[in-house]
C-alpha cells in the first residue's frame, strides 16, 4: 500500500512538470512598438496591436481609464470604434476629443503585455474673432483683433490689401495697434491664420478714417480755335464727402453760366472756362467743407505763357558731342516775345570733367535770352537753342521759361542729358538720372558744398628757399 502512494506522487509530479512546460510555449508576445500618430480631424486611423501566440488570452484596448474593447467585444458603442480581425483599433470621424494616449494590453497570468500609442489630432485653423468694420477719426489710435484656433496653434499675420504692406502685430500676433491714423491708413486689413494644416484662412477688417478735406488744384489748358479752354481741376480727398464751392477773386461765388461750366465728379471737381478771355483772368478758389473742417486752395489764371515743354524725342545720352540742339513748345494766348534758357553742369551728376571756359561752376546756372524775331500768332509756339562747348562725362541740366505781353511764365521741368566720352565706351546706356548717385552734400554754414566722385587729386609742390 505504501508503494502505490509513492508511485502516484511521482506521476503527479511528472504531470505537473509537463503542464508547466506546455503553458510556457503559449505565452503571448507583444510585437507592436509604441507609436505617435498625427491625424487630421474628420479622418480615420488604425492603431496597431500585433500579438504573437495570443491563444485564449484577451486583447484589451483602453484610453486612459476608459475601456474601449475586450477581445472583439466593443465597450464604447458610439459607432466610431471597431476592432479588426488582427485586434487593431480603428477610429473613424476623429474629433479633437479623441486625441490622447491609447493602450493595447494583454494580461498574462497577472503580467501585462502592452503597447502605447499617442494620437495627435491636427485641426485646420479657424478664425473665431475679428472686427468686420471700424470707423475712426484722423489722429485716433486703434487696435484691431484677430483670434484663431487650431492644432497646432496657428500663426497669425497681417497685411494691408491695397499695397500688400506687412503689418507688425503685438507679441501675441492677434492684435495690431495703429497710432495717429490718417486717411492713408484707411482700407482693408487682412488677417491670415496658418498652421500648415490644409490652407490658411483669412478674414478682412475694413477701416474707415474720417478726416477734413485735402485740396489740390490742377490747371489744364487745351487749345480751342483762337483761344484756350481752361480747366481747373480741384482734387478733393475727404470723408465724409465734402461740399465744394468755387469762388473768383475771393468773394464771387461761381456757378454754371454761358462762359463757365462747373462739373462735380467726386473726387474731381472741375471749373471749366470754355473760351478764355482777358475778363476771365483772376484768382479762383476751390473751397471744400465737411463736418470735420474746411480747406481751400487758390490759383491765378493770367495771360502769361504756360511753362514750356521739352520735346519728348530728344536724346538723353550722347557720345562725344560738343553741342546739342534743344527744342521745346509753349502754349500762350498771345504771341511769345522771348525765352530765357538756363543751363548748368548738374549739381548732383558731374562724373569727372575739366572746367570749360564756356561754363561756370556746377552750382550756378548760366542763362541765355532768346528773342523771338517773328512772333507766332498760333496758340502753340515751337523754339530751339543750341548748347555749345559741351564736356564729356558730364550731366547737364536745362530749363526754360517764356515771356509774352502779360509777363513771364514759370520755368519748365528740368531736362537732363549726359555726354559720354565715346560711343560704346561702357557696356550699356544709363539714364542721366541714374548718374545722380555719386554726389554727397556737406553743409558749411549757410552754403552747401557738393563733393563729386571720383575725386581728382592735384599735387601741389611747395619749394622752400632756406637762406
XYZ file of C-alpha atoms in Angstrom, residues 101-395:
295
model
C -2.913 58.010 -25.302
C -4.340 54.632 -26.403
C -3.152 51.402 -24.744
C -3.468 47.870 -26.133
C -2.745 45.272 -23.441
C -2.894 41.546 -22.759
C -2.971 40.167 -19.194
C -0.818 37.023 -18.932
C -1.131 35.425 -15.513
C -1.047 38.810 -13.814
C 1.688 40.229 -16.036
C 0.610 42.949 -18.505
C 1.960 42.974 -22.069
C 1.140 46.364 -23.618
C 1.841 48.905 -26.354
C 1.088 52.617 -26.007
C 0.161 54.915 -28.889
C -0.095 58.712 -28.780
C -2.622 60.237 -31.165
C -2.379 63.942 -32.059
C -5.370 65.410 -33.856
C -4.421 68.092 -36.405
C -7.049 70.797 -36.744
C -7.070 73.344 -39.573
C -7.173 76.977 -38.381
C -10.466 78.742 -37.778
C -10.639 82.492 -37.167
C -13.088 82.886 -34.314
C -12.987 86.623 -33.611
C -12.309 89.713 -35.731
C -13.757 93.162 -36.428
C -15.582 93.433 -39.718
C -15.806 97.235 -39.989
C -14.395 100.064 -37.898
C -14.745 103.833 -38.255
C -12.406 106.317 -36.569
C -11.346 109.942 -36.908
C -7.955 111.112 -38.153
C -5.449 111.320 -35.316
C -7.057 108.498 -33.308
C -5.317 105.305 -32.185
C -6.946 101.978 -32.999
C -6.464 98.320 -32.015
C -7.747 95.598 -34.337
C -8.068 91.989 -33.181
C -7.944 88.618 -34.914
C -8.135 85.402 -32.875
C -7.929 81.857 -34.211
C -7.988 78.251 -33.036
C -6.372 75.139 -34.463
C -3.818 72.433 -33.681
C -1.008 73.197 -33.732
C -1.877 76.770 -32.702
C -1.957 78.861 -35.889
C 0.413 81.718 -36.642
C -1.421 84.973 -37.316
C -0.081 87.511 -39.812
C -1.446 90.837 -41.059
C -1.164 92.805 -44.276
C -2.899 95.740 -45.921
C -4.840 94.833 -49.052
C -4.142 97.903 -51.178
C -0.356 97.798 -51.122
C 0.417 94.401 -49.586
C 2.288 96.117 -46.756
C 3.063 93.731 -43.905
C 1.636 94.962 -40.587
C 3.572 94.125 -37.418
C 1.259 92.869 -34.632
C 1.907 92.704 -30.886
C 3.754 89.783 -29.304
C 0.627 87.592 -29.366
C 0.122 88.142 -33.074
C -3.607 88.627 -32.574
C -3.595 92.425 -32.116
C -2.424 95.308 -34.276
C -2.126 98.777 -32.792
C -2.414 101.643 -35.281
C -1.422 105.053 -33.952
C -2.267 108.573 -35.109
C -4.354 107.375 -38.040
C -4.566 109.382 -41.251
C -6.620 108.932 -44.398
C -3.814 106.822 -45.868
C -4.409 104.242 -43.134
C -7.964 103.624 -44.315
C -8.614 100.416 -46.256
C -8.842 96.662 -45.899
C -6.651 94.857 -43.377
C -6.288 91.111 -43.924
C -5.693 88.712 -41.042
C -4.293 85.303 -42.055
C -4.165 82.276 -39.731
C -2.000 79.351 -40.830
C -0.627 76.242 -39.094
C 0.374 74.212 -42.167
C -2.746 72.031 -41.812
C -4.584 72.448 -45.105
C -4.596 76.060 -46.343
C -4.515 79.172 -44.212
C -7.718 81.126 -43.694
C -8.314 84.879 -43.960
C -10.674 87.489 -42.600
C -10.912 91.162 -43.560
C -11.331 94.214 -41.365
C -12.414 97.384 -43.152
C -11.160 100.604 -41.544
C -12.722 103.930 -42.469
C -10.972 107.114 -41.371
C -12.925 110.347 -41.106
C -10.812 113.400 -41.956
C -11.215 117.014 -43.102
C -10.809 117.909 -46.793
C -7.447 117.922 -48.549
C -7.462 120.124 -51.646
C -5.152 120.455 -54.652
C -5.862 122.389 -57.878
C -4.581 121.286 -61.283
C -4.590 123.741 -64.218
C -5.122 122.360 -67.734
C -5.044 124.451 -70.932
C -6.483 122.984 -74.124
C -6.126 124.858 -77.470
C -9.565 125.733 -78.811
C -9.680 127.577 -82.157
C -8.304 131.073 -81.434
C -8.130 130.745 -77.670
C -7.877 128.130 -74.921
C -10.326 126.088 -72.935
C -9.068 126.253 -69.356
C -9.967 123.594 -66.824
C -9.291 123.981 -63.150
C -9.493 120.523 -61.596
C -9.930 120.586 -57.829
C -8.858 117.247 -56.370
C -10.618 116.783 -53.026
C -9.960 113.945 -50.613
C -12.207 113.759 -47.547
C -14.523 111.579 -45.519
C -17.359 112.138 -45.195
C -17.822 113.667 -48.644
C -17.208 117.395 -48.869
C -19.314 120.150 -50.301
C -17.209 122.001 -52.886
C -17.706 125.644 -53.873
C -15.832 127.772 -56.428
C -15.077 131.479 -55.928
C -13.463 134.139 -58.120
C -11.416 136.912 -56.529
C -12.252 135.676 -53.014
C -15.928 136.693 -52.715
C -17.703 135.960 -56.015
C -19.371 132.563 -55.814
C -19.393 130.797 -59.163
C -21.996 128.621 -60.805
C -22.549 127.286 -64.304
C -23.186 130.070 -66.828
C -22.673 130.808 -70.521
C -18.914 131.106 -70.002
C -18.242 128.785 -67.062
C -19.232 125.156 -66.565
C -18.916 123.508 -63.150
C -18.870 119.720 -63.014
C -18.686 117.529 -59.923
C -17.212 114.072 -60.349
C -16.012 113.114 -56.876
C -13.151 113.293 -56.049
C -12.569 115.665 -59.011
C -14.465 118.955 -59.125
C -13.959 120.840 -62.393
C -14.470 124.508 -63.219
C -14.236 124.924 -66.983
C -13.798 128.191 -68.915
C -14.683 127.141 -72.430
C -13.235 130.217 -74.226
C -10.583 132.074 -72.287
C -10.762 135.862 -72.484
C -8.989 138.661 -70.678
C -12.010 139.228 -68.465
C -11.622 135.681 -67.175
C -8.223 136.465 -65.664
C -8.171 136.489 -61.892
C -7.804 134.338 -58.794
C -10.001 131.248 -58.468
C -10.575 129.459 -55.181
C -11.781 125.905 -54.562
C -13.266 125.531 -51.066
C -14.196 122.128 -49.645
C -16.156 121.622 -46.404
C -17.328 118.670 -44.357
C -18.224 118.030 -40.717
C -14.556 117.911 -39.708
C -13.418 121.191 -41.251
C -12.848 123.460 -44.258
C -9.922 123.593 -46.678
C -9.332 125.843 -49.669
C -6.742 126.483 -52.361
C -6.375 129.388 -54.783
C -4.853 129.554 -58.265
C -4.486 132.521 -60.584
C -5.359 132.497 -64.286
C -3.337 135.044 -66.223
C -2.327 135.725 -69.804
C 1.249 134.653 -69.100
C 2.567 131.733 -71.175
C 2.262 128.225 -69.885
C 5.532 126.610 -68.716
C 7.390 125.329 -71.825
C 7.548 121.596 -72.519
C 10.704 119.984 -73.906
C 10.314 117.736 -76.953
C 9.841 114.127 -75.945
C 12.070 112.720 -78.694
C 15.260 114.407 -77.512
C 18.101 112.036 -76.691
C 19.248 111.905 -73.099
C 22.562 110.106 -73.755
C 25.074 111.472 -76.268
C 28.546 110.345 -77.295
C 31.428 112.829 -77.545
C 29.387 115.749 -78.847
C 30.384 119.367 -78.432
C 26.936 120.839 -78.998
C 23.258 119.911 -78.728
C 20.154 121.488 -80.230
C 17.344 121.576 -77.647
C 13.716 122.089 -78.728
C 10.513 122.864 -76.833
C 6.930 124.062 -77.252
C 4.909 126.671 -75.365
C 1.188 127.479 -75.158
C 0.291 131.172 -74.984
C -2.861 133.205 -75.584
C -0.785 135.968 -77.206
C 2.500 135.696 -79.151
C 5.723 134.838 -77.318
C 8.288 137.649 -77.410
C 11.327 135.964 -75.887
C 12.631 132.966 -73.934
C 15.073 132.652 -71.087
C 17.067 129.421 -71.150
C 19.126 128.373 -68.113
C 21.687 125.556 -68.126
C 24.404 124.133 -65.896
C 26.518 121.131 -65.128
C 24.338 119.080 -62.825
C 24.914 119.723 -59.121
C 24.480 116.021 -58.387
C 25.740 114.428 -61.569
C 29.198 115.593 -62.650
C 31.167 112.446 -63.368
C 34.620 113.967 -63.915
C 35.343 116.731 -66.337
C 37.813 119.517 -66.764
C 36.384 123.024 -66.375
C 35.102 124.539 -69.576
C 35.674 128.180 -70.336
C 32.091 128.466 -71.513
C 30.611 127.034 -68.302
C 30.502 128.365 -64.772
C 30.764 126.172 -61.681
C 28.240 123.304 -61.370
C 26.250 125.087 -58.697
C 25.497 128.138 -60.923
C 23.007 128.461 -63.740
C 24.132 130.116 -66.953
C 21.379 131.985 -68.798
C 20.711 132.899 -72.386
C 17.966 135.268 -73.559
C 16.474 134.126 -76.835
C 14.424 136.840 -78.592
C 11.604 135.872 -80.955
C 12.193 137.822 -84.147
C 8.934 136.838 -85.823
C 6.130 136.324 -83.262
C 3.925 133.308 -83.884
C 0.197 134.023 -83.882
C -0.740 130.382 -83.191
C -1.593 129.208 -79.685
C 1.374 126.820 -79.562
C 4.862 128.073 -80.407
C 7.976 125.997 -81.064
C 11.525 127.089 -80.464
C 15.065 125.737 -80.043
C 18.523 126.622 -78.811
C 21.959 125.079 -79.376
C 24.204 124.482 -76.369
C 27.893 124.541 -77.344
C 31.282 123.583 -75.888
C 29.924 120.580 -74.013
C 32.283 118.458 -71.899
C 32.487 114.661 -71.902
C 31.450 112.542 -68.917
C 29.109 115.253 -67.703
C 25.406 115.508 -66.908
